XYZ file of C-alpha atoms in Angstrom:
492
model
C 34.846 -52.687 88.728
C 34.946 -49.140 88.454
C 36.628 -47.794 85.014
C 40.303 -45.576 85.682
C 39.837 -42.270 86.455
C 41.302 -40.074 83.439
C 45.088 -39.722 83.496
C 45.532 -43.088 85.945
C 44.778 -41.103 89.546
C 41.506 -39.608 90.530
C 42.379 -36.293 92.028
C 40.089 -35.911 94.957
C 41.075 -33.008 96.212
C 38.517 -32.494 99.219
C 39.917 -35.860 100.253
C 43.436 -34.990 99.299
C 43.609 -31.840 101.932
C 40.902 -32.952 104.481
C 43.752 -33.280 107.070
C 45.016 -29.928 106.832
C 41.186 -28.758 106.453
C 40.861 -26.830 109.873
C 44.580 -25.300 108.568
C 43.634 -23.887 105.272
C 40.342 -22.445 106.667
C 42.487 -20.266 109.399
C 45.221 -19.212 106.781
C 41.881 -18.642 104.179
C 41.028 -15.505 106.626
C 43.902 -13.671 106.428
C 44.389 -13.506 102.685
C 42.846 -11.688 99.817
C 39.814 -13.611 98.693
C 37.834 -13.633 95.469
C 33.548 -14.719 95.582
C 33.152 -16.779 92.466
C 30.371 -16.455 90.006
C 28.004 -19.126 89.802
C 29.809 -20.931 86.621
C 33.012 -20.760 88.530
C 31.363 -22.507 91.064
C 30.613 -25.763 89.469
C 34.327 -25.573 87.801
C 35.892 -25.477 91.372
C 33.153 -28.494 92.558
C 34.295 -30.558 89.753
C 38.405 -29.719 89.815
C 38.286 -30.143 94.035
C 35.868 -33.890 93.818
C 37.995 -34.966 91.265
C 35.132 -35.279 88.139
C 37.913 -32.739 86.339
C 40.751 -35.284 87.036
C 43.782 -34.778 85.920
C 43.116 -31.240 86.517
C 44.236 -29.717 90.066
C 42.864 -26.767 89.639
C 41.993 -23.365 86.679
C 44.402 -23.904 84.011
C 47.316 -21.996 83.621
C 48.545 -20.029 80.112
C 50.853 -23.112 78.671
C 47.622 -25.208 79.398
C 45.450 -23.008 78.239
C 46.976 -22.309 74.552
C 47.504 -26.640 74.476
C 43.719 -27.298 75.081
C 42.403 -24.817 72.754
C 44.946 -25.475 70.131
C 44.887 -29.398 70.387
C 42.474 -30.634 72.772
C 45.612 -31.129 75.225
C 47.139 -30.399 78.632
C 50.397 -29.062 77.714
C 51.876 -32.728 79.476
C 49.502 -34.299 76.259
C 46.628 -35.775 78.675
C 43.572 -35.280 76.517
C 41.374 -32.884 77.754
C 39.322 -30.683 75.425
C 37.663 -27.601 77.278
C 39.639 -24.749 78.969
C 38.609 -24.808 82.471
C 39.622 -21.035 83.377
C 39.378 -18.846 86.138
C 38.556 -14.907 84.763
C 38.841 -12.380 86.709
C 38.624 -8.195 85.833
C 41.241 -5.687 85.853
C 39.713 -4.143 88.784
C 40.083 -8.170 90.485
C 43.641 -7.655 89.490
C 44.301 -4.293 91.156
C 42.047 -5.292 94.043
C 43.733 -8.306 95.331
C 47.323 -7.458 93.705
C 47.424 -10.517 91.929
C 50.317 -12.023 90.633
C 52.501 -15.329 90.530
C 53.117 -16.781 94.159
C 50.345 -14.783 95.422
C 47.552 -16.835 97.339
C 43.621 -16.086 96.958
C 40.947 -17.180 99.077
C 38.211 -18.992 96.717
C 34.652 -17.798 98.095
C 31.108 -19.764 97.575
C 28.868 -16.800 96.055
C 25.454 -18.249 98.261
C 27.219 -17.893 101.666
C 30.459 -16.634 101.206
C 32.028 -19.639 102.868
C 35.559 -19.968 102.097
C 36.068 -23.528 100.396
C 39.800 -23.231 98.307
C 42.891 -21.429 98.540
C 44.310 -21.263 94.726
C 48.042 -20.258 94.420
C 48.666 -18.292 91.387
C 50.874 -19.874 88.637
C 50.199 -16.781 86.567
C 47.882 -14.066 85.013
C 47.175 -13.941 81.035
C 45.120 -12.153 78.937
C 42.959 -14.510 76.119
C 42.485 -14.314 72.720
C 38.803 -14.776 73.359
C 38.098 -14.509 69.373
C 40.452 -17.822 68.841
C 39.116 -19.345 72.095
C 35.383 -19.111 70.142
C 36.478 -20.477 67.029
C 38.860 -23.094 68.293
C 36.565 -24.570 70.542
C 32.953 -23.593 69.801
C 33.588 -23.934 65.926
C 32.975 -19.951 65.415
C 33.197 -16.444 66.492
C 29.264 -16.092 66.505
C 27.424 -14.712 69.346
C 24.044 -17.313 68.228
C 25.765 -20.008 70.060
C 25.192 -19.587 73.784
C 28.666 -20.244 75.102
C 30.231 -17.303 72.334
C 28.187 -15.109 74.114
C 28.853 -15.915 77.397
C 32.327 -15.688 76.516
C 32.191 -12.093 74.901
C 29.559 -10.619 77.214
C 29.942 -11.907 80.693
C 34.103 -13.131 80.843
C 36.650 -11.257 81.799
C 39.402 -9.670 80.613
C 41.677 -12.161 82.490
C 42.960 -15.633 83.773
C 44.429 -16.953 86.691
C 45.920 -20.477 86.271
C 46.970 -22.383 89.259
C 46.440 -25.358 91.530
C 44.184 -25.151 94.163
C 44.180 -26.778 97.856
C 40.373 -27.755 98.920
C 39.123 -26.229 102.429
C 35.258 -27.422 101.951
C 32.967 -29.170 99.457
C 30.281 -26.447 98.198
C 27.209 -27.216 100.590
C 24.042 -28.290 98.883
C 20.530 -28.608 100.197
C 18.614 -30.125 97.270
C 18.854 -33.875 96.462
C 21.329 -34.407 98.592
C 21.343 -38.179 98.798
C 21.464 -38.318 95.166
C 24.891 -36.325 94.744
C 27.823 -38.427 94.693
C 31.314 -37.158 94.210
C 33.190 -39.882 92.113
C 34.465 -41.186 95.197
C 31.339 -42.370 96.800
C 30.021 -43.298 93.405
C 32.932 -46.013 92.938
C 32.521 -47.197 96.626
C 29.195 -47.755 95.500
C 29.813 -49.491 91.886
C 32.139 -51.557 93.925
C 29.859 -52.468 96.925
C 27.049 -53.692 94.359
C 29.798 -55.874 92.461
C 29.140 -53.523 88.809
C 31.777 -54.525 86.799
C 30.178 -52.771 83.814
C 28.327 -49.379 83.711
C 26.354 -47.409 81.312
C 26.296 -43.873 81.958
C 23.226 -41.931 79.796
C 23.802 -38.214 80.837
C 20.436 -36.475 80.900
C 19.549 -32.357 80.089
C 15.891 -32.726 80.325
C 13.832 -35.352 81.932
C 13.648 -38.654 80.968
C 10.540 -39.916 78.735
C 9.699 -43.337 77.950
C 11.790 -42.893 74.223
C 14.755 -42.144 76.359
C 14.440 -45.329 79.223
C 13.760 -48.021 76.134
C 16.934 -46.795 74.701
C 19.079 -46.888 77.605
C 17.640 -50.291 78.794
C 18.430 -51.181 75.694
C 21.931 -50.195 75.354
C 22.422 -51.885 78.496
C 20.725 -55.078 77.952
C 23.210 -55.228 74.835
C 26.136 -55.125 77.074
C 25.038 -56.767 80.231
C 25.586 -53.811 82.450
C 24.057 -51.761 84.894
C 22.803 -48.240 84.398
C 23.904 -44.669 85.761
C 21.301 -41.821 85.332
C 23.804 -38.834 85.563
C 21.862 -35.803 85.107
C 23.807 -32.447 84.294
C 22.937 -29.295 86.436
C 23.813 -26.005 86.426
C 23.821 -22.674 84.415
C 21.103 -23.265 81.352
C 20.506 -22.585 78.000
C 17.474 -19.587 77.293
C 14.542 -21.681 76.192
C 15.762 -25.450 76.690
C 14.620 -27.258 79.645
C 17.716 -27.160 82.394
C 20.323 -28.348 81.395
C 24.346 -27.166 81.528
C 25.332 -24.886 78.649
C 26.209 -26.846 76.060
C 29.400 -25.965 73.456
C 30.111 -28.576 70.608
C 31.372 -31.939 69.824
C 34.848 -31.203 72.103
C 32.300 -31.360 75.032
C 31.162 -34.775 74.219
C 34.766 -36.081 74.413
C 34.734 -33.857 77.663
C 31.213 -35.560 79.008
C 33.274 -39.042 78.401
C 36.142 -38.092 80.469
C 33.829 -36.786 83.421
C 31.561 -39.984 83.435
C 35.197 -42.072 83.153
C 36.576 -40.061 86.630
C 32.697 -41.371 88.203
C 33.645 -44.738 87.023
C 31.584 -45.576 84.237
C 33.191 -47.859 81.344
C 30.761 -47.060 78.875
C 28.683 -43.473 77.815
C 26.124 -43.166 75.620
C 26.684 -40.109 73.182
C 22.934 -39.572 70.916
C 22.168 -38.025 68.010
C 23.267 -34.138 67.609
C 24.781 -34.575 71.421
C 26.353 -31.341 71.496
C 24.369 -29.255 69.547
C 23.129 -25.734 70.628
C 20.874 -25.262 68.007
C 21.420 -22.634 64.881
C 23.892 -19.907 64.448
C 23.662 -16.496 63.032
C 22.606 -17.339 59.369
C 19.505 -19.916 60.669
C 22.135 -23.205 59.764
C 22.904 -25.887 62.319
C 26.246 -25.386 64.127
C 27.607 -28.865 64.321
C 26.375 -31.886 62.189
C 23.552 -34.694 63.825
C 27.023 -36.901 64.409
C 30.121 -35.161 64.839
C 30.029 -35.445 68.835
C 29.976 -39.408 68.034
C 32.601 -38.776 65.436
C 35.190 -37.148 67.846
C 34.487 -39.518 70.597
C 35.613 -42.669 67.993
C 38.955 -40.797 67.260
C 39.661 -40.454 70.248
C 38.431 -43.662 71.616
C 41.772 -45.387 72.929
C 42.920 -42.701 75.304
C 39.687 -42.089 76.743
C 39.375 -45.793 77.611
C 35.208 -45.533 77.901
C 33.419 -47.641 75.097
C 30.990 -45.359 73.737
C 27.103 -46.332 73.100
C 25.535 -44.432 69.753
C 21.897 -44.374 69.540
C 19.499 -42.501 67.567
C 16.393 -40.474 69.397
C 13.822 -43.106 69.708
C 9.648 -43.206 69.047
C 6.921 -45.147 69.924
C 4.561 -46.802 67.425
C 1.271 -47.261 68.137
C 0.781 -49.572 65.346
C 3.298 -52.277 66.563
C 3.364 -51.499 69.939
C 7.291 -51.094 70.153
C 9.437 -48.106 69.702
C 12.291 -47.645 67.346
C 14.820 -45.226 66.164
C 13.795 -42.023 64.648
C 14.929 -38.947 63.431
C 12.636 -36.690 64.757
C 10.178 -37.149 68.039
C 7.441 -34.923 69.349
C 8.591 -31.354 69.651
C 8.263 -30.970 73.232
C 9.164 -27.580 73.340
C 7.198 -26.158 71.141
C 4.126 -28.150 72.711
C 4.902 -26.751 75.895
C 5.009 -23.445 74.291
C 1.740 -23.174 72.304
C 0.166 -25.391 75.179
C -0.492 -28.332 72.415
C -1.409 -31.955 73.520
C 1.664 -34.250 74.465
C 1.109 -37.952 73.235
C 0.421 -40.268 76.052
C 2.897 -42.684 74.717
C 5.663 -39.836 74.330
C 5.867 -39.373 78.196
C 4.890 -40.162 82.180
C 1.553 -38.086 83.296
C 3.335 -36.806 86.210
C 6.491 -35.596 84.132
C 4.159 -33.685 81.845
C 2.404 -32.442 84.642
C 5.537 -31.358 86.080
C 6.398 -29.606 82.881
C 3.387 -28.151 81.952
C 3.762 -26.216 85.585
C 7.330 -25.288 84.914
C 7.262 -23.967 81.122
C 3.402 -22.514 81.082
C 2.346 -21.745 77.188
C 3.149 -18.359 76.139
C -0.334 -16.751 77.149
C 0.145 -17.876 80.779
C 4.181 -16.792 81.053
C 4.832 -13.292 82.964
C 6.931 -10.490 81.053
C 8.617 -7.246 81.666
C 8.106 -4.310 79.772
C 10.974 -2.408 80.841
C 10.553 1.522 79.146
C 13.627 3.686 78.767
C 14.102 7.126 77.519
C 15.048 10.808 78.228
C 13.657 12.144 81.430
C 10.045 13.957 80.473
C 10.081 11.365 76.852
C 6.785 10.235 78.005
C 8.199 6.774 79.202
C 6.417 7.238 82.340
C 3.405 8.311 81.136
C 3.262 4.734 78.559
C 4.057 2.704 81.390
C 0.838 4.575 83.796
C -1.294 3.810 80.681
C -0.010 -0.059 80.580
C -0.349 -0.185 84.185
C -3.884 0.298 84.113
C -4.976 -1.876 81.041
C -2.681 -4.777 82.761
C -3.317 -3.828 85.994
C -0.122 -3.836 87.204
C 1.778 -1.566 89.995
C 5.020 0.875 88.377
C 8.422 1.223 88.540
C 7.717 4.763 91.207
C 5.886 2.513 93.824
C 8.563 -0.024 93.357
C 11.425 2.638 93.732
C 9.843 4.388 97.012
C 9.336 0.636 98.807
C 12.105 -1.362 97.440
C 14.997 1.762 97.022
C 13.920 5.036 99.470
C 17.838 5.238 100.476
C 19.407 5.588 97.392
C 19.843 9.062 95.575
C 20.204 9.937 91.821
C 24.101 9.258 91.641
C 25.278 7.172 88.512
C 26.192 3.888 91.041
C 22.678 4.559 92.826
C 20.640 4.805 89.583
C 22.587 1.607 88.467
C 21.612 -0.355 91.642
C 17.920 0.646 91.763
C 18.007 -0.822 88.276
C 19.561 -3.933 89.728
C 17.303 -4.373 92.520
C 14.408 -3.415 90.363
C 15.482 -6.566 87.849
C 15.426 -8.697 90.870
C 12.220 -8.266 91.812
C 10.823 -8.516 88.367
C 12.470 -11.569 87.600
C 10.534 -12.814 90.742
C 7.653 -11.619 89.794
C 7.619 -12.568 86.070
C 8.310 -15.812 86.686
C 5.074 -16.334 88.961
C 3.719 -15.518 85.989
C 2.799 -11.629 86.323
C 3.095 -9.238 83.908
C 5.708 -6.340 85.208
C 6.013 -2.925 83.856
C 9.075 -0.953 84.901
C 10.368 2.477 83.583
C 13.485 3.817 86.078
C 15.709 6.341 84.924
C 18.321 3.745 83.137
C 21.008 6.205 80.872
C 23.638 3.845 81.011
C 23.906 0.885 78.997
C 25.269 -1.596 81.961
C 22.336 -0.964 83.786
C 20.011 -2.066 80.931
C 22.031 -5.069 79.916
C 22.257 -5.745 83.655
C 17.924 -5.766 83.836
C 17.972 -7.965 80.900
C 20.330 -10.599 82.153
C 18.744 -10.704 85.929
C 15.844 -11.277 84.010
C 16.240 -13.659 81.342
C 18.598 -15.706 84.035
C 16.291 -15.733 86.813
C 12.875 -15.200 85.517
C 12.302 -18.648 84.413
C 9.864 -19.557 81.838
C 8.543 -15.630 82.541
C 12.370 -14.542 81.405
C 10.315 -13.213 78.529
C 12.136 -9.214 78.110
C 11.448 -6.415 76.157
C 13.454 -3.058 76.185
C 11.279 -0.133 75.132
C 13.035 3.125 74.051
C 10.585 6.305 73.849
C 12.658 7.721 71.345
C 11.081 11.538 71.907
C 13.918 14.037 71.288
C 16.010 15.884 73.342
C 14.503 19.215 71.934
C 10.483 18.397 72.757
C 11.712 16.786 76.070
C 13.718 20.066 77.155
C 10.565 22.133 75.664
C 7.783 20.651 78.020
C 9.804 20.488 81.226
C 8.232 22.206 83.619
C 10.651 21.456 86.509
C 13.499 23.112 84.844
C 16.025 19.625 84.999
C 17.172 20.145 82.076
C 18.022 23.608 82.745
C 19.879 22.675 86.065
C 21.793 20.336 84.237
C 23.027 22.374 81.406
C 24.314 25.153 84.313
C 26.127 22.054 86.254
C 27.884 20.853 82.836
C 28.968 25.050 82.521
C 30.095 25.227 85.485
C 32.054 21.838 85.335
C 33.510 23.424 82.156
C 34.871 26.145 83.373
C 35.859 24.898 86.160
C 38.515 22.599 84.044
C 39.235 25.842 81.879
């Protein structure tokens, strides 16, 4: 028998609205609409299938404060992370958003209208507490402090949401089951008990003789419930992780799918080290939290520690340390045979190439006539490579040399190296980039789409203004200094 879904009523909200679907879809086309990002996008999957139950949709301020403050709903359901909806000033002034208003929820792939959210209200964060309340510190090492400083917004909507459409998926599509069809499916096989071992990276033999363990132990069945979605730089795809709050968090999703028991491992929640080279969180804290709060999340939790295989008995065992896999996959060391399958290695060693078969970008910036371009001619012969010019004419002939134009033949130009680099080539690129959203912008197209190749380095030809203006032969400089007067007096 299935477990009960966090706060007594599984909140399927695609189920919930399906008979006013058609409705919803027709009113969704003559209101404002906002096209989600990516992370948003998984946040409205799991509030509208009901894997964020209680929640009915982004929370609102009162909710907001209660979660970060004491792991709460402001009603005092547990529920650790602030599920928010951020949104810029420009959002604000675009759609005229305030409380009563109605906004159109739009997928980001296809633009396919799949909620209408109607706005409780609009609040500003205090992103600094947010960071240190629930990531444990204001330090932009840990991956989710840094998405929350450099890619949030400056604001949140709160407010329930009515469900038009599930987000269509083509990949594995038999194996994604909203909690719905997952406990139709516990309760067609007759599982009474269920271990749920939530994977980031694929599963090794260390990690199937521990959960066949833990199940053995309790006479239940297994759930392999693997976590997708935005990544970590550098770990093998997994969803960002935050601290021991999300562990408590991974309990309460896995209780809404029906499991009655979760295993929780060794450092479960850990990101890795912060600014000053320490560990964030300790090996056991994510176990810790889950204990405490143990009889209002109703789901017995299983501890284990990593396991290893012996050779010299044959039998694996808990350990604190296995086989660095990344750092094999890096330098292109031998795996152990015993440490994993042939055909997940093989699978690896294609997706996360050692470091002298990843692509790169070289991406040069500097005053115009700095010499930038003449670096990146020299690298593109030595690495035989084609420029950022030959790029520009083929990929960006419309554009012109306004600020917005430079700033999205930067964009496409991070696109296509992204592509590129993570085939494995080497890209060189050197457009005129003088504003720093444009270079940030390269960096994170790259690092977020160029895969094992997301490897980026920002070169600034620091030649100065005085030698540049000196050698230009096609009086720019000149031209510009004239414009600037004549915008000057013009304002006198």
């Amino acid at each position: 028998m299935a477990n009960t879904p966090h706060g007594g009523i599984l909140k399927d909200l695609v189920a919930r609205d399906e008979p006013i679907s058609a409705q919803l879809k027709e009113e969704s086309l003559s209101l404002p609409y906002l096209v989600l990002t990516e992370r948003q996008l998984c946040d409205l999957e799991l509030i509208t299938n009901g894997g964020f139950s209680p929640l009915e949709g982004f929370l609102n301020e009162a909710d907001y404060k209660s979660v970060v403050d004491n792991l709460r709903l402001s009603n005092g359901v547990l529920f650790p992370i602030p599920v928010t909806l951020d949104v810029s000033r420009a959002d604000v002034e675009r759609l005229s958003i305030a409380s009563g208003n109605r906004i159109t929820l739009l997928d980001p792939r296809d633009e396919e209208a799949l909620a209408i959210i109607t706005v409780d209200d609009i609040y500003a964060p205090d992103r600094v507490k947010e960071a240190i309340q629930v990531f444990g510190a204001d330090d932009p090492a840990h991956p989710s402090v840094a998405y929350l400083r450099n890619r949030v917004k400056d604001f949140y909507i709160g407010g329930k949401v009515q469900a038009i459409k599930a987000p269509t998926h083509f990949d594995y599509v038999a194996l994604r089951y909203t909690p719905t069809e997952l406990r139709a499916h516990f309760k067609k096989l007759a599982w009474r008990k269920v271990v749920a071992f939530q994977t980031r990276n694929p599963m090794h033999r260390a990690h199937r003789e521990l959960t066949v363990r833990a199940a053995r132990q309790r006479q239940a069945n297994v759930l392999i419930h693997p976590v997708v979605g935005l990544t970590k730089p550098g770990d093998v795809d997994h969803y960002t992780r935050v601290r021991p709050r999300e562990a408590v968090w991974h309990a309460i999703i896995r209780k809404n799918f029906g499991a009655t028991h979760f295993i929780v491992g060794r450092d479960h929640a850990g990101p890795g080290k912060n600014s000053q080279g320490k560990d964030f969180y300790g090996p056991y804290d994510a176990q810790d939290l889950v204990i405490k709060y143990h009889d209002e999340l109703q789901i017995e939790m299983v501890p284990f520690q990593q396991m290893t295989y012996l050779p010299s008995t044959d039998e694996y065992q808990p350990v604190d340390e296995v086989p660095k896999l990344r750092k094999r996959l890096r330098t292109g060391a031998p795996i152990p045979d015993w440490f994993s399958y042939d055909a997940v290695v093989k699978v690896l060693r294609e997706s996360y190439p050692p470091r002298n078969k990843q692509g790169f970008v070289l991406f040069l910036t500097g005053l115009h006539n700095s010499g930038k371009d003449a670096i990146a001619k020299a690298l593109q012969l030595t690495l035989n490579q084609q420029g950022g010019e030959t790029v520009r004419q083929e990929l960006s002939p419309e554009l012109g040399y306004s600020s917005d134009d430079r700033h999205e033949n930067v964009h496409r130009i991070a696109f296509v190296a992204a592509e590129l680099t993570r085939a494995g080539a080497a890209v060189i690129a050197a457009p005129t980039s003088p504003q720093e959203r444009s270079r940030q912008l390269a960096r994170d197209t790259i690092l977020q789409n160029g895969g094992s190749g997301g490897n980026f380095f920002l070169i600034h030809v620091a030649t100065s203004l005085e030698h540049c203006e000196k050698t230009d032969r096609h009086g720019l400089y000149t031209q510009a200094r004239i414009i600037l007067l004549l915008e000057t007096q013009s304002l006198l």
